[in-house]
CSV table of C-alpha atoms in Angstrom, one decimal:
chain,number,residue,atom,x,y,z
O,590,MET,CA,40.9,45.9,-44.1
O,591,GLY,CA,37.3,46.6,-43.1
O,592,GLY,CA,36.7,43.0,-42.2
O,593,VAL,CA,35.3,42.0,-38.8
O,594,SER,CA,37.7,39.6,-36.8
O,595,ALA,CA,36.3,36.5,-35.3
O,596,THR,CA,36.9,37.9,-31.8
O,597,GLU,CA,34.8,41.1,-32.6
O,598,HIS,CA,32.1,39.1,-34.2
O,599,ALA,CA,31.7,36.9,-31.2
O,600,ALA,CA,31.6,40.0,-29.0
O,601,ARG,CA,28.7,41.5,-31.1
O,602,THR,CA,26.7,38.1,-31.3
O,603,PRO,CA,24.3,37.3,-28.6
O,604,HIS,CA,25.8,34.3,-26.8
O,605,VAL,CA,23.0,31.6,-25.9
O,606,PRO,CA,24.4,29.3,-23.3
O,607,LYS,CA,24.6,25.5,-24.4
O,608,GLN,CA,22.3,24.4,-21.7
O,609,ASP,CA,19.5,26.9,-22.9
O,610,ARG,CA,19.9,25.7,-26.6
O,611,SER,CA,19.6,22.1,-25.3
O,612,ARG,CA,16.6,22.8,-23.4
O,613,ALA,CA,15.2,24.7,-26.4
O,614,THR,CA,15.9,21.6,-28.6
O,615,ARG,CA,14.3,19.3,-26.2
O,616,GLN,CA,11.2,21.3,-25.8
O,617,ARG,CA,10.9,21.5,-29.7
O,618,LEU,CA,11.2,17.8,-29.9
O,619,LEU,CA,8.7,17.2,-27.2
O,620,ALA,CA,6.1,19.6,-29.0
O,621,ALA,CA,6.7,18.0,-32.4
O,622,ALA,CA,6.3,14.6,-30.9
O,623,VAL,CA,2.9,15.5,-29.4
O,624,ALA,CA,1.7,17.0,-32.7
O,625,CYS,CA,2.9,14.1,-34.7
O,626,LEU,CA,1.2,11.5,-32.3
O,627,ALA,CA,-2.1,13.5,-32.6
O,628,GLU,CA,-2.0,13.8,-36.2
O,629,HIS,CA,-0.4,10.4,-37.4
O,630,GLY,CA,-0.8,8.1,-34.6
O,631,TRP,CA,1.9,5.8,-33.2
O,632,ALA,CA,2.6,4.1,-36.3
O,633,GLY,CA,3.3,7.0,-38.3
O,634,SER,CA,5.2,8.9,-35.5
O,635,THR,CA,8.8,7.7,-35.9
O,636,VAL,CA,11.8,9.6,-34.4
O,637,SER,CA,13.0,10.8,-37.9
O,638,VAL,CA,9.5,12.2,-38.6
O,639,VAL,CA,9.6,14.1,-35.2
O,640,ALA,CA,13.1,15.3,-35.7
O,641,GLU,CA,12.2,16.7,-39.2
O,642,ARG,CA,9.2,18.5,-37.8
O,643,ALA,CA,11.2,20.1,-35.0
O,644,GLY,CA,14.0,21.1,-37.4
O,645,VAL,CA,16.7,19.1,-35.9
O,646,SER,CA,18.7,16.1,-37.0
O,647,ARG,CA,17.9,12.6,-36.2
O,648,GLY,CA,21.2,12.4,-34.2
O,649,ALA,CA,20.2,15.5,-32.2
O,650,ALA,CA,16.9,13.7,-31.3
O,651,GLN,CA,18.5,10.5,-30.2
O,652,HIS,CA,21.0,12.4,-28.0
O,653,HIS,CA,18.1,13.7,-26.0
O,654,PHE,CA,16.0,10.7,-26.3
O,655,PRO,CA,18.0,7.3,-27.1
O,656,THR,CA,14.7,5.4,-28.0
O,657,ARG,CA,11.3,6.0,-29.5
O,658,GLU,CA,9.7,5.0,-26.2
O,659,ASP,CA,11.8,7.6,-24.3
O,660,LEU,CA,10.7,10.4,-26.6
O,661,PHE,CA,7.0,9.6,-26.7
O,662,THR,CA,6.5,8.9,-23.1
O,663,ALA,CA,8.6,12.1,-22.2
O,664,ALA,CA,6.4,13.9,-24.7
O,665,VAL,CA,3.2,13.0,-23.0
O,666,GLU,CA,4.6,13.6,-19.5
O,667,TYR,CA,5.6,17.2,-20.8
O,668,VAL,CA,1.9,17.8,-22.0
O,669,ALA,CA,0.5,16.6,-18.7
O,670,GLU,CA,2.7,18.9,-16.8
O,671,GLU,CA,1.8,21.7,-19.1
O,672,ARG,CA,-1.9,21.0,-18.9
O,673,SER,CA,-1.7,21.1,-15.0
O,674,THR,CA,0.1,24.3,-15.1
O,675,ALA,CA,-2.5,25.8,-17.4
O,676,LEU,CA,-5.3,24.6,-15.2
O,677,ARG,CA,-3.8,26.3,-12.1
O,678,ASP,CA,-3.1,29.5,-14.1
O,679,LEU,CA,-6.7,29.8,-15.0
O,680,PHE,CA,-7.5,30.1,-11.3
O,681,PRO,CA,-4.5,31.5,-9.6
O,682,ASP,CA,-6.4,32.4,-6.5
O,683,GLY,CA,-7.2,28.9,-5.7
O,684,PRO,CA,-10.7,27.6,-5.2
O,685,ALA,CA,-13.0,29.1,-7.8
O,686,ASP,CA,-16.7,29.0,-9.3
O,687,ARG,CA,-17.3,25.4,-9.3
O,688,ARG,CA,-19.1,25.4,-12.7
O,689,ALA,CA,-16.2,27.1,-14.2
O,690,VAL,CA,-13.8,24.5,-12.8
O,691,VAL,CA,-15.8,21.7,-14.1
O,692,ALA,CA,-15.8,23.3,-17.7
O,693,ALA,CA,-12.1,23.8,-17.3
O,694,LEU,CA,-11.6,20.4,-16.2
O,695,VAL,CA,-13.4,18.8,-19.3
O,696,GLY,CA,-11.4,21.2,-21.5
O,697,LEU,CA,-8.3,19.1,-20.3
O,698,TYR,CA,-9.7,16.2,-22.1
O,699,THR,CA,-10.6,17.7,-25.5
O,700,GLY,CA,-8.3,18.6,-28.3
O,701,PRO,CA,-4.9,17.5,-29.7
O,702,LEU,CA,-3.1,16.8,-26.4
O,703,PHE,CA,-5.7,14.2,-25.2
O,704,ARG,CA,-5.7,12.7,-28.7
O,705,ALA,CA,-1.9,12.3,-28.4
O,706,ALA,CA,-2.1,10.8,-25.0
O,707,LEU,CA,-4.9,8.3,-26.3
O,708,HIS,CA,-2.6,7.1,-29.2
O,709,LEU,CA,0.2,6.5,-26.6
O,710,TRP,CA,-2.4,4.4,-24.4
O,711,VAL,CA,-3.4,2.2,-27.6
O,712,ALA,CA,0.3,1.9,-28.5
O,713,ALA,CA,1.1,0.7,-24.9
O,714,SER,CA,-1.5,-2.0,-25.0
O,715,ASN,CA,0.5,-3.6,-27.9
O,716,GLU,CA,4.0,-2.5,-27.0
O,717,GLU,CA,5.4,-4.4,-24.1
O,718,GLN,CA,8.4,-1.8,-23.6
O,719,LEU,CA,5.9,1.1,-23.4
O,720,ARG,CA,3.1,-0.4,-21.1
O,721,ALA,CA,4.9,-0.1,-17.8
O,722,ARG,CA,6.1,3.5,-18.6
O,723,VAL,CA,2.7,4.7,-19.7
O,724,THR,CA,0.8,2.8,-16.9
O,725,GLU,CA,3.0,4.6,-14.2
O,726,LEU,CA,2.7,7.9,-16.0
O,727,GLU,CA,-0.9,7.7,-16.2
O,728,ALA,CA,-1.3,7.0,-12.6
O,729,ARG,CA,0.9,9.9,-11.7
O,730,VAL,CA,-1.1,12.2,-14.1
O,731,GLY,CA,-4.4,11.0,-12.6
O,732,ARG,CA,-3.3,11.7,-9.2
O,733,GLU,CA,-2.2,15.1,-10.0
O,734,SER,CA,-5.5,15.8,-11.8
O,735,HIS,CA,-7.4,14.7,-9.0
O,736,ARG,CA,-5.4,16.7,-6.5
O,737,ILE,CA,-5.9,20.0,-8.5
O,738,ALA,CA,-9.7,19.2,-8.9
O,739,VAL,CA,-9.9,18.9,-5.2
O,740,ASP,CA,-8.0,22.1,-4.6
O,741,LEU,CA,-10.0,24.2,-7.1
O,742,LEU,CA,-13.4,22.8,-6.2
O,743,GLY,CA,-12.6,23.6,-2.5
O,744,ALA,CA,-13.8,19.9,-1.9
O,745,ASP,CA,-13.8,18.3,1.5
O,746,GLU,CA,-13.1,14.7,0.8
O,747,SER,CA,-13.7,13.7,4.4
O,748,ARG,CA,-17.4,14.1,3.6
O,749,PRO,CA,-19.2,11.0,2.3
O,750,GLY,CA,-19.5,10.9,-1.5
O,751,VAL,CA,-17.1,13.8,-2.2
O,752,ARG,CA,-14.1,11.9,-3.3
O,753,GLU,CA,-16.2,9.8,-5.5
O,754,THR,CA,-18.0,12.8,-7.1
O,755,VAL,CA,-14.7,14.4,-7.8
O,756,GLN,CA,-13.3,11.1,-9.5
O,757,GLY,CA,-16.6,10.7,-11.3
O,758,LEU,CA,-16.3,14.3,-12.7
O,759,LEU,CA,-12.6,13.3,-14.0
O,760,ASP,CA,-13.8,10.0,-15.4
O,761,MET,CA,-16.8,11.8,-17.2
O,762,ALA,CA,-14.4,14.5,-18.6
O,763,ARG,CA,-12.2,11.7,-20.0
O,764,GLY,CA,-15.3,10.2,-21.6
O,765,LEU,CA,-16.3,13.4,-23.3
O,766,GLY,CA,-12.8,13.8,-24.5
O,767,LEU,CA,-13.1,10.1,-26.1
O,768,ALA,CA,-16.6,11.0,-27.6
O,769,ASN,CA,-15.2,14.1,-29.2
O,770,LEU,CA,-12.5,12.4,-31.1
O,771,LEU,CA,-14.8,11.1,-33.9
O,772,THR,CA,-17.3,13.9,-34.0
O,773,ASP,CA,-17.9,17.4,-32.9
O,774,ASP,CA,-19.6,16.8,-29.6
O,775,THR,CA,-19.8,20.3,-28.5
O,776,ALA,CA,-23.5,20.6,-28.2
O,777,ARG,CA,-24.0,17.6,-26.0
O,778,ARG,CA,-21.0,18.1,-24.1
O,779,GLU,CA,-22.2,21.6,-23.1
O,780,ARG,CA,-25.4,20.2,-21.5
O,781,VAL,CA,-23.5,17.4,-19.7
O,782,VAL,CA,-21.0,19.9,-18.4
O,783,ALA,CA,-23.9,22.0,-17.1
O,784,GLN,CA,-25.6,19.1,-15.5
O,785,TRP,CA,-22.3,18.1,-13.9
O,786,GLY,CA,-21.9,21.6,-12.6
O,787,THR,CA,-25.3,21.2,-10.8
O,788,ILE,CA,-24.3,17.7,-9.4
O,789,VAL,CA,-21.0,19.2,-8.0
O,790,GLU,CA,-22.6,22.2,-6.4
O,791,GLN,CA,-25.2,20.1,-4.6
O,792,THR,CA,-22.7,17.4,-3.5
O,793,LEU,CA,-20.1,19.6,-2.3
O,794,GLY,CA,-22.4,22.1,-0.7
């Protein structure tokens, strides 16, 4: 017989540990949840829709995330961590050209990732079970963003006005992200970013 036994087939087939498969499934679900939230909003982003987009069964999705709220808060937290990592990776040597840092920080608040987070905020304002989770998550993300900004700008927050300038920069970036949701705000955003680059240079010294 020219067939291959089950033992031989198993030996020839690359083995992917169960833990790695589980982690890959989880990440596919998180990425799909973010994409659905950005495209369809909270009302159109059900566990079934996300599972189908991720290419997994609804049962598999619920194994990782028992509730819809678990799935979407985890998705936005995952994105926040990815954004922080991406920002640090842009400036691996630490403090960098401050104008470039300002532009990169503004970039964090534009595009589908910020849009997904915004949909979650809106949902949390109406969904009691989401509100506490999202409020805690955003506080943590805000602290991390501020810490990264301080590090990359080489800011000395012991000096008067420096902490407020960094926080104002992050608030401005969030506002530009909101403005960009409805229209292409590129031209105005570039002028505002350039002006904030000047403000940061003058304030931080």
